[in-house]
Structures are given as structure tokens and as C-alpha cells.
Amino acid sequence: MSIAKFASVLRAAEAVDLDMTVERTTLGIAADADVVGFLPVEAYLAMWERLMRRHQNPALPMLVARVPVETHGLIGFLAITSQTLGESLERAIRFQRLWGSLDQWSLPECLGDRVGLGWRSSGPDSRLGVRAAAEYAAASMWVGLQAVVGTTLLARQIAFSHAIPTDVTAHAAVFGVAPKFGAGRTSIEFDRTVLDVPLPKAIPQLSSYLERQCVTLLTPSPSPSPTVIRAKTVLREAMLHGVKPSATLLAKQLNMSHRTLLRRLADEGQTYRGTLNETRQDLLRADRGEIHVTTTQQAALLGFSSVSAFHRARRRWAGGDGQP
């Protein structure tokens, strides 16, 4: 499970004034921690179980689900910039593996005048953490769909396979209907026509670019992978998730010491700085002429400390003309 997934839940809980100090310590995720990497799915389910037992609030998954779509990183931005809700939903589900193996939404299934989304849980419904994770998944999906559309949607049916909690007032408030519990599966159903609704923040060129980056991140690297190739993959993922790249972070994600990283790069005729700059140039080339973002946004995406540092690097790469 992506550490970014853990981090988004913790930040959302803190946004509703819940103290996540114990959880952050248990998981080793500091408030300013880099969110690149993965933890076991079991750790995610155990986190939900601890949260539910500690706070004794059946509405907790509903409260935590009310977060901006942007907090879901690359997938969130891809969803926002798609042209229609149907396209947004299809892409979010197709690339859900970037979050890890727990997320198991099925692609939209046509049910007459309705569309159904099914969720496959990663454990028995008798387990509290599994139930909470399923409720959070459904609530965050529904909140996200309404956020990208920019208006309230009407759910035709919300169903959960587990037993009803002691209080479902918050559930009804989030979904707009009272969910059905003890159903055959966890699912969301809504009007089929909603799939054709145009999105207010659609940017086709940016969306296509982000989709290609998702494809790249899900494409297995050759095995065995040279250190430079593996390093560029990790650096690209970090920058696309808004994480400032560093040799320390890179070594950690490659499961080696800082010294070993530098030695292996040197063995392949490369340095950390050279690998970072080549990755930046690759991203900048892919960006040029396809997406319309400000220079400040480009500098931030590529991990530069300032716009002036970004300009200096571009001049250096191009021998003075400013193009990579």
C-alpha cells in the first residue's frame, strides 16, 4: 500500500482535529515525511482498526473521506483534468494500483439506467479494520466524484457487505441516502447519464500527459535493472507526487545506503546530480508544448529550490537557449 495513502488518511484525520501522533509514530510517518514508497496492506488495515478502537466513533471513515481530490496525488490530478466524469472514473480505477494492492474497485458496470461500482475487500467483514477501510473507500470515492464534477450527485444505492454500525447518521449525510448494510457486496450505484457530465476543470493536454506518467509508473522495469534506470524511475515518481528529490530519499527507496548508491551510480558512469538532472530534462521534454503550466509550477514539479535555479539549469542544459 502506498505510503501516500496512509499519509492522506492521517492528514484528513488531523484536519478534523484528531490527534494522529500515536499513529504517525507507530507507522513511522512524520508530518513532513516523504510520501514515496510502500507499506504492507496489513499495516493499512491495522491502522484503521486502531483508529476505530481508539476514537470509538462509527462516523470516522466518513469524516476522514472529506478531503480534496488533489490529496490523492497523481491520480487525483488525472481525475480532475479529464473531460467527462466517465473518463475520470475509468482512469482512476485503471490506475488504482499506484496506491497498492488494497484498492480493488471494479470498472463501471451498466445496470440498465444505472451504473454500478463494486469494491472487493481485502479481508473478512468480521474484522473492524476491513469494515472501516471499505467505508472509507466508498465515501472517498463518492466525495471525489462530486468534487471533480463540482456539484452534488444523487446516489441510487450505497451498499456494504458488512453489518450495520451503531450510528449511520454521518453515512447518510455523505452519500445523500441511507446505505444498505449486510448486502452481497460493497457497491455504489448512480444514474448512467452522470458519466457524460463534462468536468469544469478539464485540461485534455495535461490529462493526457498525466495519463502517460501513470502508464510509465506501472510499467515494470527490465530485470535486473541498472541502478541508473531504477533511480530515474524513483526520482520521476517522487517529483510527480510533489516530493523534493534527494540522494538520501533515493537510497532509501532503492534499499541501499547512501554510499552504496553513489558507488553503483559511479560504476555505471553516472553521479546522483547527473541522474537527477537527466530525469528533470526527461520530464521537461515530455511537458514542452503539451501542457500549459507556469514556470513556477514547472520549477516546483522538478524539485528546484527557486525559479531562478530552474532558469540557470535550463540555460546550462541547452547551452544558453533555455530549451532542454
PDB file of C-alpha atoms in Angstrom:
ATOM      1  CA  MET A   1       0.000   0.000   0.000  1.00  0.00           C
ATOM      2  CA  SER A   2       1.392   3.402  -0.991  1.00  0.00           C
ATOM      3  CA  ILE A   3       2.695   5.500   1.910  1.00  0.00           C
ATOM      4  CA  ALA A   4       0.870   8.389   0.242  1.00  0.00           C
ATOM      5  CA  LYS A   5      -2.401   6.562   1.030  1.00  0.00           C
ATOM      6  CA  PHE A   6      -1.503   6.328   4.704  1.00  0.00           C
ATOM      7  CA  ALA A   7      -0.424   9.969   4.743  1.00  0.00           C
ATOM      8  CA  SER A   8      -3.659  11.201   3.150  1.00  0.00           C
ATOM      9  CA  VAL A   9      -5.741   9.419   5.810  1.00  0.00           C
ATOM     10  CA  LEU A  10      -3.603  10.795   8.631  1.00  0.00           C
ATOM     11  CA  ARG A  11      -3.753  14.368   7.286  1.00  0.00           C
ATOM     12  CA  ALA A  12      -7.522  14.138   6.841  1.00  0.00           C
ATOM     13  CA  ALA A  13      -7.938  12.890  10.407  1.00  0.00           C
ATOM     14  CA  GLU A  14      -5.813  15.756  11.677  1.00  0.00           C
ATOM     15  CA  ALA A  15      -7.930  18.194   9.660  1.00  0.00           C
ATOM     16  CA  VAL A  16     -10.945  17.214  11.800  1.00  0.00           C
ATOM     17  CA  ASP A  17      -8.914  17.787  14.977  1.00  0.00           C
ATOM     18  CA  LEU A  18      -7.953  14.185  15.705  1.00  0.00           C
ATOM     19  CA  ASP A  19      -4.524  13.601  17.218  1.00  0.00           C
ATOM     20  CA  MET A  20      -2.556  11.251  14.975  1.00  0.00           C
ATOM     21  CA  THR A  21       0.717  11.416  16.921  1.00  0.00           C
ATOM     22  CA  VAL A  22       0.495   7.797  18.058  1.00  0.00           C
ATOM     23  CA  GLU A  23      -0.338   6.574  14.570  1.00  0.00           C
ATOM     24  CA  ARG A  24       2.479   8.535  12.982  1.00  0.00           C
ATOM     25  CA  THR A  25       4.918   7.094  15.500  1.00  0.00           C
ATOM     26  CA  THR A  26       3.608   3.549  15.014  1.00  0.00           C
ATOM     27  CA  LEU A  27       3.824   3.769  11.224  1.00  0.00           C
ATOM     28  CA  GLY A  28       6.991   5.871  11.109  1.00  0.00           C
ATOM     29  CA  ILE A  29       5.337   8.579   9.001  1.00  0.00           C
ATOM     30  CA  ALA A  30       6.238  12.041  10.257  1.00  0.00           C
ATOM     31  CA  ALA A  31       4.061  15.047   9.384  1.00  0.00           C
ATOM     32  CA  ASP A  32       6.717  16.290   6.962  1.00  0.00           C
ATOM     33  CA  ALA A  33       7.712  12.837   5.741  1.00  0.00           C
ATOM     34  CA  ASP A  34       8.281  11.990   2.092  1.00  0.00           C
ATOM     35  CA  VAL A  35       5.303  10.024   0.783  1.00  0.00           C
ATOM     36  CA  VAL A  36       7.082   7.827  -1.755  1.00  0.00           C
ATOM     37  CA  GLY A  37       7.237   4.099  -1.097  1.00  0.00           C
ATOM     38  CA  PHE A  38       5.005   1.320   0.198  1.00  0.00           C
ATOM     39  CA  LEU A  39       3.981  -0.394   3.426  1.00  0.00           C
ATOM     40  CA  PRO A  40       2.192  -3.764   3.736  1.00  0.00           C
ATOM     41  CA  VAL A  41      -1.583  -3.837   3.178  1.00  0.00           C
ATOM     42  CA  GLU A  42      -1.883  -5.396   6.617  1.00  0.00           C
ATOM     43  CA  ALA A  43      -0.413  -2.217   8.125  1.00  0.00           C
ATOM     44  CA  TYR A  44      -3.183  -0.181   6.465  1.00  0.00           C
ATOM     45  CA  LEU A  45      -5.947  -2.416   7.809  1.00  0.00           C
ATOM     46  CA  ALA A  46      -4.341  -2.473  11.250  1.00  0.00           C
ATOM     47  CA  MET A  47      -4.169   1.345  11.203  1.00  0.00           C
ATOM     48  CA  TRP A  48      -7.908   1.571  10.587  1.00  0.00           C
ATOM     49  CA  GLU A  49      -8.584  -0.935  13.350  1.00  0.00           C
ATOM     50  CA  ARG A  50      -6.532   1.064  15.851  1.00  0.00           C
ATOM     51  CA  LEU A  51      -8.215   4.326  14.821  1.00  0.00           C
ATOM     52  CA  MET A  52     -11.701   2.886  15.202  1.00  0.00           C
ATOM     53  CA  ARG A  53     -10.989   1.366  18.607  1.00  0.00           C
ATOM     54  CA  ARG A  54      -9.166   4.415  19.911  1.00  0.00           C
ATOM     55  CA  HIS A  55     -11.729   7.012  18.879  1.00  0.00           C
ATOM     56  CA  GLN A  56     -14.881   4.898  19.284  1.00  0.00           C
ATOM     57  CA  ASN A  57     -16.625   6.859  16.528  1.00  0.00           C
ATOM     58  CA  PRO A  58     -18.510   4.882  13.838  1.00  0.00           C
ATOM     59  CA  ALA A  59     -18.544   8.037  11.679  1.00  0.00           C
ATOM     60  CA  LEU A  60     -14.740   8.235  11.493  1.00  0.00           C
ATOM     61  CA  PRO A  61     -14.380   6.823   7.927  1.00  0.00           C
ATOM     62  CA  MET A  62     -16.969   9.353   6.723  1.00  0.00           C
ATOM     63  CA  LEU A  63     -15.184  12.272   8.392  1.00  0.00           C
ATOM     64  CA  VAL A  64     -11.780  11.294   7.025  1.00  0.00           C
ATOM     65  CA  ALA A  65     -13.146  10.851   3.489  1.00  0.00           C
ATOM     66  CA  ARG A  66     -13.975  14.549   3.151  1.00  0.00           C
ATOM     67  CA  VAL A  67     -10.629  15.574   1.657  1.00  0.00           C
ATOM     68  CA  PRO A  68      -9.752  17.463  -1.556  1.00  0.00           C
ATOM     69  CA  VAL A  69      -9.221  15.246  -4.603  1.00  0.00           C
ATOM     70  CA  GLU A  70      -5.766  16.797  -5.001  1.00  0.00           C
ATOM     71  CA  THR A  71      -4.603  14.954  -1.859  1.00  0.00           C
ATOM     72  CA  HIS A  72      -4.753  11.741  -3.899  1.00  0.00           C
ATOM     73  CA  GLY A  73      -1.685  12.869  -5.832  1.00  0.00           C
ATOM     74  CA  LEU A  74      -1.139  11.973  -9.469  1.00  0.00           C
ATOM     75  CA  ILE A  75      -4.394  10.001  -9.745  1.00  0.00           C
ATOM     76  CA  GLY A  76      -6.329  12.907  -8.233  1.00  0.00           C
ATOM     77  CA  PHE A  77      -4.978  15.419 -10.717  1.00  0.00           C
ATOM     78  CA  LEU A  78      -5.614  12.980 -13.578  1.00  0.00           C
ATOM     79  CA  ALA A  79      -9.236  12.653 -12.457  1.00  0.00           C
ATOM     80  CA  ILE A  80      -9.775  16.403 -12.165  1.00  0.00           C
ATOM     81  CA  THR A  81      -8.363  17.230 -15.602  1.00  0.00           C
ATOM     82  CA  SER A  82     -10.286  14.533 -17.519  1.00  0.00           C
ATOM     83  CA  GLN A  83     -13.020  15.654 -19.910  1.00  0.00           C
ATOM     84  CA  THR A  84     -16.027  13.766 -18.506  1.00  0.00           C
ATOM     85  CA  LEU A  85     -16.899  12.028 -15.271  1.00  0.00           C
ATOM     86  CA  GLY A  86     -16.910   8.699 -17.086  1.00  0.00           C
ATOM     87  CA  GLU A  87     -13.374   9.225 -18.364  1.00  0.00           C
ATOM     88  CA  SER A  88     -12.250  10.425 -14.942  1.00  0.00           C
ATOM     89  CA  LEU A  89     -13.703   7.385 -13.207  1.00  0.00           C
ATOM     90  CA  GLU A  90     -12.298   4.912 -15.734  1.00  0.00           C
ATOM     91  CA  ARG A  91      -8.798   6.353 -15.354  1.00  0.00           C
ATOM     92  CA  ALA A  92      -8.917   6.453 -11.562  1.00  0.00           C
ATOM     93  CA  ILE A  93      -9.896   2.782 -11.425  1.00  0.00           C
ATOM     94  CA  ARG A  94      -7.458   1.726 -14.156  1.00  0.00           C
ATOM     95  CA  PHE A  95      -4.521   3.258 -12.301  1.00  0.00           C
ATOM     96  CA  GLN A  96      -5.609   2.427  -8.750  1.00  0.00           C
ATOM     97  CA  ARG A  97      -2.675   0.007  -8.462  1.00  0.00           C
ATOM     98  CA  LEU A  98      -0.462   3.052  -7.955  1.00  0.00           C
ATOM     99  CA  TRP A  99      -1.990   3.169  -4.462  1.00  0.00           C
ATOM    100  CA  GLY A 100      -1.194  -0.501  -3.840  1.00  0.00           C
ATOM    101  CA  SER A 101      -2.961  -3.852  -3.898  1.00  0.00           C
ATOM    102  CA  LEU A 102      -5.773  -2.996  -1.464  1.00  0.00           C
ATOM    103  CA  ASP A 103      -7.766  -0.743  -3.777  1.00  0.00           C
ATOM    104  CA  GLN A 104      -9.996  -3.062  -5.760  1.00  0.00           C
ATOM    105  CA  TRP A 105     -12.745  -1.035  -7.423  1.00  0.00           C
ATOM    106  CA  SER A 106     -14.250  -2.657 -10.491  1.00  0.00           C
ATOM    107  CA  LEU A 107     -14.779  -0.722 -13.715  1.00  0.00           C
ATOM    108  CA  PRO A 108     -18.279   0.770 -14.134  1.00  0.00           C
ATOM    109  CA  GLU A 109     -20.931  -1.881 -14.793  1.00  0.00           C
ATOM    110  CA  CYS A 110     -24.096  -0.861 -16.662  1.00  0.00           C
ATOM    111  CA  LEU A 111     -27.263  -1.884 -14.813  1.00  0.00           C
ATOM    112  CA  GLY A 112     -29.999  -0.600 -17.095  1.00  0.00           C
ATOM    113  CA  ASP A 113     -30.315   3.119 -16.405  1.00  0.00           C
ATOM    114  CA  ARG A 114     -27.781   2.812 -13.593  1.00  0.00           C
ATOM    115  CA  VAL A 115     -24.030   2.363 -13.262  1.00  0.00           C
ATOM    116  CA  GLY A 116     -22.566   0.202 -10.527  1.00  0.00           C
ATOM    117  CA  LEU A 117     -19.104   0.238  -8.956  1.00  0.00           C
ATOM    118  CA  GLY A 118     -18.114  -2.807  -6.914  1.00  0.00           C
ATOM    119  CA  TRP A 119     -15.492  -2.946  -4.165  1.00  0.00           C
ATOM    120  CA  ARG A 120     -13.609  -6.122  -3.263  1.00  0.00           C
ATOM    121  CA  SER A 121     -12.428  -6.148   0.340  1.00  0.00           C
ATOM    122  CA  SER A 122      -9.007  -7.475   1.332  1.00  0.00           C
ATOM    123  CA  GLY A 123     -10.208  -9.473   4.314  1.00  0.00           C
ATOM    124  CA  PRO A 124     -13.202 -10.832   6.231  1.00  0.00           C
ATOM    125  CA  ASP A 125     -16.078  -8.475   7.029  1.00  0.00           C
ATOM    126  CA  SER A 126     -15.884  -9.585  10.652  1.00  0.00           C
ATOM    127  CA  ARG A 127     -12.695  -7.572  11.038  1.00  0.00           C
ATOM    128  CA  LEU A 128     -13.156  -3.966  12.139  1.00  0.00           C
ATOM    129  CA  GLY A 129     -10.244  -2.634  10.092  1.00  0.00           C
ATOM    130  CA  VAL A 130     -11.613  -4.212   6.896  1.00  0.00           C
ATOM    131  CA  ARG A 131     -15.053  -2.716   7.507  1.00  0.00           C
ATOM    132  CA  ALA A 132     -13.645   0.759   8.183  1.00  0.00           C
ATOM    133  CA  ALA A 133     -11.377   0.601   5.120  1.00  0.00           C
ATOM    134  CA  ALA A 134     -14.345  -0.367   2.924  1.00  0.00           C
ATOM    135  CA  GLU A 135     -16.476   2.501   4.274  1.00  0.00           C
ATOM    136  CA  TYR A 136     -13.623   4.954   3.736  1.00  0.00           C
ATOM    137  CA  ALA A 137     -13.099   3.653   0.185  1.00  0.00           C
ATOM    138  CA  ALA A 138     -16.756   4.118  -0.720  1.00  0.00           C
ATOM    139  CA  ALA A 139     -17.046   7.517   0.955  1.00  0.00           C
ATOM    140  CA  SER A 140     -13.831   8.894  -0.568  1.00  0.00           C
ATOM    141  CA  MET A 141     -14.916   7.627  -4.000  1.00  0.00           C
ATOM    142  CA  TRP A 142     -18.319   9.317  -3.699  1.00  0.00           C
ATOM    143  CA  VAL A 143     -16.866  12.550  -2.304  1.00  0.00           C
ATOM    144  CA  GLY A 144     -14.257  12.522  -5.082  1.00  0.00           C
ATOM    145  CA  LEU A 145     -16.831  12.035  -7.849  1.00  0.00           C
ATOM    146  CA  GLN A 146     -18.808  15.030  -6.623  1.00  0.00           C
ATOM    147  CA  ALA A 147     -15.653  17.112  -6.249  1.00  0.00           C
ATOM    148  CA  VAL A 148     -14.499  16.599  -9.848  1.00  0.00           C
ATOM    149  CA  VAL A 149     -17.995  17.347 -11.167  1.00  0.00           C
ATOM    150  CA  GLY A 150     -18.320  20.385  -8.924  1.00  0.00           C
ATOM    151  CA  THR A 151     -21.911  19.640  -7.895  1.00  0.00           C
ATOM    152  CA  THR A 152     -23.976  17.281  -5.766  1.00  0.00           C
ATOM    153  CA  LEU A 153     -24.725  13.870  -7.286  1.00  0.00           C
ATOM    154  CA  LEU A 154     -27.639  11.623  -6.403  1.00  0.00           C
ATOM    155  CA  ALA A 155     -26.717   8.095  -5.380  1.00  0.00           C
ATOM    156  CA  ARG A 156     -29.301   5.496  -6.335  1.00  0.00           C
ATOM    157  CA  GLN A 157     -27.930   2.970  -3.851  1.00  0.00           C
ATOM    158  CA  ILE A 158     -24.984   2.569  -1.485  1.00  0.00           C
ATOM    159  CA  ALA A 159     -24.422  -0.935  -0.159  1.00  0.00           C
ATOM    160  CA  PHE A 160     -21.949  -2.527   2.248  1.00  0.00           C
ATOM    161  CA  SER A 161     -21.395  -6.239   2.729  1.00  0.00           C
ATOM    162  CA  HIS A 162     -20.780  -5.909   6.488  1.00  0.00           C
ATOM    163  CA  ALA A 163     -23.216  -5.410   9.343  1.00  0.00           C
ATOM    164  CA  ILE A 164     -24.679  -2.002  10.151  1.00  0.00           C
ATOM    165  CA  PRO A 165     -22.664   0.215  12.560  1.00  0.00           C
ATOM    166  CA  THR A 166     -24.243   1.588  15.739  1.00  0.00           C
ATOM    167  CA  ASP A 167     -24.817   5.006  14.128  1.00  0.00           C
ATOM    168  CA  VAL A 168     -25.145   5.709  10.388  1.00  0.00           C
ATOM    169  CA  THR A 169     -26.199   9.355  10.525  1.00  0.00           C
ATOM    170  CA  ALA A 170     -22.880  10.508   9.057  1.00  0.00           C
ATOM    171  CA  HIS A 171     -23.071   7.834   6.358  1.00  0.00           C
ATOM    172  CA  ALA A 172     -26.430   9.130   5.136  1.00  0.00           C
ATOM    173  CA  ALA A 173     -25.072  12.698   5.180  1.00  0.00           C
ATOM    174  CA  VAL A 174     -22.097  11.800   2.975  1.00  0.00           C
ATOM    175  CA  PHE A 175     -23.974   9.669   0.449  1.00  0.00           C
ATOM    176  CA  GLY A 176     -27.280  11.536   0.455  1.00  0.00           C
ATOM    177  CA  VAL A 177     -29.120   8.240   1.011  1.00  0.00           C
ATOM    178  CA  ALA A 178     -29.182   5.712   3.823  1.00  0.00           C
ATOM    179  CA  PRO A 179     -26.755   2.915   2.918  1.00  0.00           C
ATOM    180  CA  LYS A 180     -27.845  -0.699   2.826  1.00  0.00           C
ATOM    181  CA  PHE A 181     -25.823  -2.987   5.096  1.00  0.00           C
ATOM    182  CA  GLY A 182     -25.436  -6.758   5.035  1.00  0.00           C
ATOM    183  CA  ALA A 183     -25.618  -6.740   1.224  1.00  0.00           C
ATOM    184  CA  GLY A 184     -23.933  -9.217  -1.076  1.00  0.00           C
ATOM    185  CA  ARG A 185     -21.094  -6.786  -1.799  1.00  0.00           C
ATOM    186  CA  THR A 186     -19.922  -3.244  -1.176  1.00  0.00           C
ATOM    187  CA  SER A 187     -21.030  -1.079  -4.091  1.00  0.00           C
ATOM    188  CA  ILE A 188     -22.123   2.339  -5.332  1.00  0.00           C
ATOM    189  CA  GLU A 189     -24.909   2.855  -7.878  1.00  0.00           C
ATOM    190  CA  PHE A 190     -25.882   6.087  -9.628  1.00  0.00           C
ATOM    191  CA  ASP A 191     -27.589   7.283 -12.814  1.00  0.00           C
ATOM    192  CA  ARG A 192     -25.835   6.191 -16.009  1.00  0.00           C
ATOM    193  CA  THR A 193     -26.251   9.660 -17.564  1.00  0.00           C
ATOM    194  CA  VAL A 194     -23.866  11.093 -14.976  1.00  0.00           C
ATOM    195  CA  LEU A 195     -20.935   9.502 -16.822  1.00  0.00           C
ATOM    196  CA  ASP A 196     -21.362  12.016 -19.664  1.00  0.00           C
ATOM    197  CA  VAL A 197     -21.219  15.097 -17.425  1.00  0.00           C
ATOM    198  CA  PRO A 198     -18.343  17.412 -18.556  1.00  0.00           C
ATOM    199  CA  LEU A 199     -15.840  18.361 -15.884  1.00  0.00           C
ATOM    200  CA  PRO A 200     -15.300  22.071 -15.124  1.00  0.00           C
ATOM    201  CA  LYS A 201     -11.508  21.777 -14.742  1.00  0.00           C
ATOM    202  CA  ALA A 202     -10.854  19.601 -17.774  1.00  0.00           C
ATOM    203  CA  ILE A 203      -7.469  20.174 -19.440  1.00  0.00           C
ATOM    204  CA  PRO A 204      -7.148  17.477 -22.133  1.00  0.00           C
ATOM    205  CA  GLN A 205      -3.457  18.062 -22.870  1.00  0.00           C
ATOM    206  CA  LEU A 206      -2.450  17.990 -19.209  1.00  0.00           C
ATOM    207  CA  SER A 207      -4.663  14.973 -18.596  1.00  0.00           C
ATOM    208  CA  SER A 208      -3.056  13.043 -21.460  1.00  0.00           C
ATOM    209  CA  TYR A 209       0.383  13.880 -20.116  1.00  0.00           C
ATOM    210  CA  LEU A 210      -0.552  12.686 -16.602  1.00  0.00           C
ATOM    211  CA  GLU A 211      -2.031   9.508 -18.049  1.00  0.00           C
ATOM    212  CA  ARG A 212       1.265   8.719 -19.777  1.00  0.00           C
ATOM    213  CA  GLN A 213       3.099   9.238 -16.497  1.00  0.00           C
ATOM    214  CA  CYS A 214       0.732   6.788 -14.788  1.00  0.00           C
ATOM    215  CA  VAL A 215       1.390   4.238 -17.521  1.00  0.00           C
ATOM    216  CA  THR A 216       5.128   4.712 -17.089  1.00  0.00           C
ATOM    217  CA  LEU A 217       4.929   4.214 -13.321  1.00  0.00           C
ATOM    218  CA  LEU A 218       3.001   0.961 -13.795  1.00  0.00           C
ATOM    219  CA  THR A 219       5.326  -0.382 -16.495  1.00  0.00           C
ATOM    220  CA  PRO A 220       7.725  -2.940 -14.972  1.00  0.00           C
ATOM    221  CA  SER A 221      11.399  -2.101 -15.328  1.00  0.00           C
ATOM    222  CA  PRO A 222      13.695  -4.625 -17.017  1.00  0.00           C
ATOM    223  CA  SER A 223      15.079  -7.181 -14.582  1.00  0.00           C
ATOM    224  CA  PRO A 224      17.735  -6.866 -13.448  1.00  0.00           C
ATOM    225  CA  SER A 225      17.504  -3.064 -13.722  1.00  0.00           C
ATOM    226  CA  PRO A 226      20.625  -0.930 -13.908  1.00  0.00           C
ATOM    227  CA  THR A 227      20.861   1.418 -10.963  1.00  0.00           C
ATOM    228  CA  VAL A 228      20.506   4.494 -13.161  1.00  0.00           C
ATOM    229  CA  ILE A 229      17.215   3.239 -14.651  1.00  0.00           C
ATOM    230  CA  ARG A 230      15.819   2.355 -11.233  1.00  0.00           C
ATOM    231  CA  ALA A 231      16.986   5.680  -9.829  1.00  0.00           C
ATOM    232  CA  LYS A 232      15.287   7.659 -12.595  1.00  0.00           C
ATOM    233  CA  THR A 233      12.022   5.783 -12.027  1.00  0.00           C
ATOM    234  CA  VAL A 234      12.046   6.607  -8.304  1.00  0.00           C
ATOM    235  CA  LEU A 235      13.031  10.237  -8.892  1.00  0.00           C
ATOM    236  CA  ARG A 236      10.301  10.682 -11.509  1.00  0.00           C
ATOM    237  CA  GLU A 237       7.677   9.244  -9.152  1.00  0.00           C
ATOM    238  CA  ALA A 238       8.850  11.475  -6.303  1.00  0.00           C
ATOM    239  CA  MET A 239       8.680  14.670  -8.367  1.00  0.00           C
ATOM    240  CA  LEU A 240       5.265  13.796  -9.818  1.00  0.00           C
ATOM    241  CA  HIS A 241       3.993  13.378  -6.251  1.00  0.00           C
ATOM    242  CA  GLY A 242       5.393  16.769  -5.219  1.00  0.00           C
ATOM    243  CA  VAL A 243       8.262  15.334  -3.162  1.00  0.00           C
ATOM    244  CA  LYS A 244      11.575  17.198  -3.321  1.00  0.00           C
ATOM    245  CA  PRO A 245      14.190  14.716  -4.569  1.00  0.00           C
ATOM    246  CA  SER A 246      17.295  13.933  -2.566  1.00  0.00           C
ATOM    247  CA  ALA A 247      20.064  11.342  -2.602  1.00  0.00           C
ATOM    248  CA  THR A 248      19.029  10.208   0.884  1.00  0.00           C
ATOM    249  CA  LEU A 249      15.441   9.567  -0.196  1.00  0.00           C
ATOM    250  CA  LEU A 250      16.594   7.828  -3.370  1.00  0.00           C
ATOM    251  CA  ALA A 251      18.940   5.487  -1.481  1.00  0.00           C
ATOM    252  CA  LYS A 252      16.158   4.610   0.960  1.00  0.00           C
ATOM    253  CA  GLN A 253      13.705   3.765  -1.840  1.00  0.00           C
ATOM    254  CA  LEU A 254      16.326   1.629  -3.593  1.00  0.00           C
ATOM    255  CA  ASN A 255      17.026  -0.238  -0.311  1.00  0.00           C
ATOM    256  CA  MET A 256      20.686   0.676  -0.137  1.00  0.00           C
ATOM    257  CA  SER A 257      22.932   3.004   1.800  1.00  0.00           C
ATOM    258  CA  HIS A 258      23.833   6.474   0.536  1.00  0.00           C
ATOM    259  CA  ARG A 259      27.411   5.345  -0.048  1.00  0.00           C
ATOM    260  CA  THR A 260      26.332   2.232  -1.962  1.00  0.00           C
ATOM    261  CA  LEU A 261      24.044   4.316  -4.176  1.00  0.00           C
ATOM    262  CA  LEU A 262      26.845   6.691  -5.144  1.00  0.00           C
ATOM    263  CA  ARG A 263      29.238   3.810  -5.784  1.00  0.00           C
ATOM    264  CA  ARG A 264      26.801   1.928  -8.027  1.00  0.00           C
ATOM    265  CA  LEU A 265      25.985   5.063  -9.996  1.00  0.00           C
ATOM    266  CA  ALA A 266      29.707   5.671 -10.441  1.00  0.00           C
ATOM    267  CA  ASP A 267      30.166   2.093 -11.644  1.00  0.00           C
ATOM    268  CA  GLU A 268      27.668   2.930 -14.407  1.00  0.00           C
ATOM    269  CA  GLY A 269      29.452   6.170 -15.273  1.00  0.00           C
ATOM    270  CA  GLN A 270      26.914   8.421 -13.551  1.00  0.00           C
ATOM    271  CA  THR A 271      26.509  10.650 -10.480  1.00  0.00           C
ATOM    272  CA  TYR A 272      23.453  11.438  -8.379  1.00  0.00           C
ATOM    273  CA  ARG A 273      23.350  15.023  -9.654  1.00  0.00           C
ATOM    274  CA  GLY A 274      23.669  13.881 -13.248  1.00  0.00           C
ATOM    275  CA  THR A 275      20.911  11.294 -12.825  1.00  0.00           C
ATOM    276  CA  LEU A 276      18.627  13.891 -11.230  1.00  0.00           C
ATOM    277  CA  ASN A 277      19.224  16.423 -13.989  1.00  0.00           C
ATOM    278  CA  GLU A 278      18.610  13.857 -16.728  1.00  0.00           C
ATOM    279  CA  THR A 279      15.315  12.912 -15.060  1.00  0.00           C
ATOM    280  CA  ARG A 280      14.351  16.579 -14.866  1.00  0.00           C
ATOM    281  CA  GLN A 281      15.178  17.045 -18.541  1.00  0.00           C
ATOM    282  CA  ASP A 282      13.119  13.969 -19.487  1.00  0.00           C
ATOM    283  CA  LEU A 283      10.095  15.362 -17.652  1.00  0.00           C
ATOM    284  CA  LEU A 284      10.602  18.807 -19.149  1.00  0.00           C
ATOM    285  CA  ARG A 285      10.812  17.401 -22.689  1.00  0.00           C
ATOM    286  CA  ALA A 286       7.589  15.474 -22.157  1.00  0.00           C
ATOM    287  CA  ASP A 287       5.978  18.644 -20.835  1.00  0.00           C
ATOM    288  CA  ARG A 288       7.098  21.037 -23.598  1.00  0.00           C
ATOM    289  CA  GLY A 289       4.335  22.106 -25.912  1.00  0.00           C
ATOM    290  CA  GLU A 290       1.815  19.708 -24.388  1.00  0.00           C
ATOM    291  CA  ILE A 291       0.687  21.181 -21.089  1.00  0.00           C
ATOM    292  CA  HIS A 292       0.260  24.739 -20.028  1.00  0.00           C
ATOM    293  CA  VAL A 293       1.691  25.364 -16.581  1.00  0.00           C
ATOM    294  CA  THR A 294       3.591  28.302 -15.218  1.00  0.00           C
ATOM    295  CA  THR A 295       7.355  28.414 -14.882  1.00  0.00           C
ATOM    296  CA  THR A 296       6.909  28.442 -11.119  1.00  0.00           C
ATOM    297  CA  GLN A 297       4.882  25.226 -11.324  1.00  0.00           C
ATOM    298  CA  GLN A 298       7.496  23.616 -13.563  1.00  0.00           C
ATOM    299  CA  ALA A 299      10.271  24.563 -11.140  1.00  0.00           C
ATOM    300  CA  ALA A 300       8.343  23.133  -8.194  1.00  0.00           C
ATOM    301  CA  LEU A 301       7.493  19.905 -10.054  1.00  0.00           C
ATOM    302  CA  LEU A 302      11.139  19.314 -10.930  1.00  0.00           C
ATOM    303  CA  GLY A 303      12.285  19.906  -7.368  1.00  0.00           C
ATOM    304  CA  PHE A 304      14.170  23.176  -7.818  1.00  0.00           C
ATOM    305  CA  SER A 305      14.559  25.461  -4.827  1.00  0.00           C
ATOM    306  CA  SER A 306      13.646  28.545  -6.849  1.00  0.00           C
ATOM    307  CA  VAL A 307      12.601  29.701 -10.306  1.00  0.00           C
ATOM    308  CA  SER A 308      15.996  31.316 -10.828  1.00  0.00           C
ATOM    309  CA  ALA A 309      17.724  27.983 -10.149  1.00  0.00           C
ATOM    310  CA  PHE A 310      15.385  26.380 -12.686  1.00  0.00           C
ATOM    311  CA  HIS A 311      16.261  29.001 -15.324  1.00  0.00           C
ATOM    312  CA  ARG A 312      20.006  28.545 -14.702  1.00  0.00           C
ATOM    313  CA  ALA A 313      19.673  24.787 -15.142  1.00  0.00           C
ATOM    314  CA  ARG A 314      17.762  25.155 -18.404  1.00  0.00           C
ATOM    315  CA  ARG A 315      20.396  27.509 -19.817  1.00  0.00           C
ATOM    316  CA  ARG A 316      23.124  25.117 -18.751  1.00  0.00           C
ATOM    317  CA  TRP A 317      21.389  22.117 -20.349  1.00  0.00           C
ATOM    318  CA  ALA A 318      20.771  23.949 -23.605  1.00  0.00           C
ATOM    319  CA  GLY A 319      23.986  25.877 -23.875  1.00  0.00           C
ATOM    320  CA  GLY A 320      22.187  29.182 -23.384  1.00  0.00           C
ATOM    321  CA  ASP A 321      18.909  28.999 -25.341  1.00  0.00           C
ATOM    322  CA  GLY A 322      16.822  27.884 -22.360  1.00  0.00           C
ATOM    323  CA  GLN A 323      15.370  24.794 -24.085  1.00  0.00           C
ATOM    324  CA  PRO A 324      16.150  21.266 -22.885  1.00  0.00           C
TER     325      PRO A 324
END
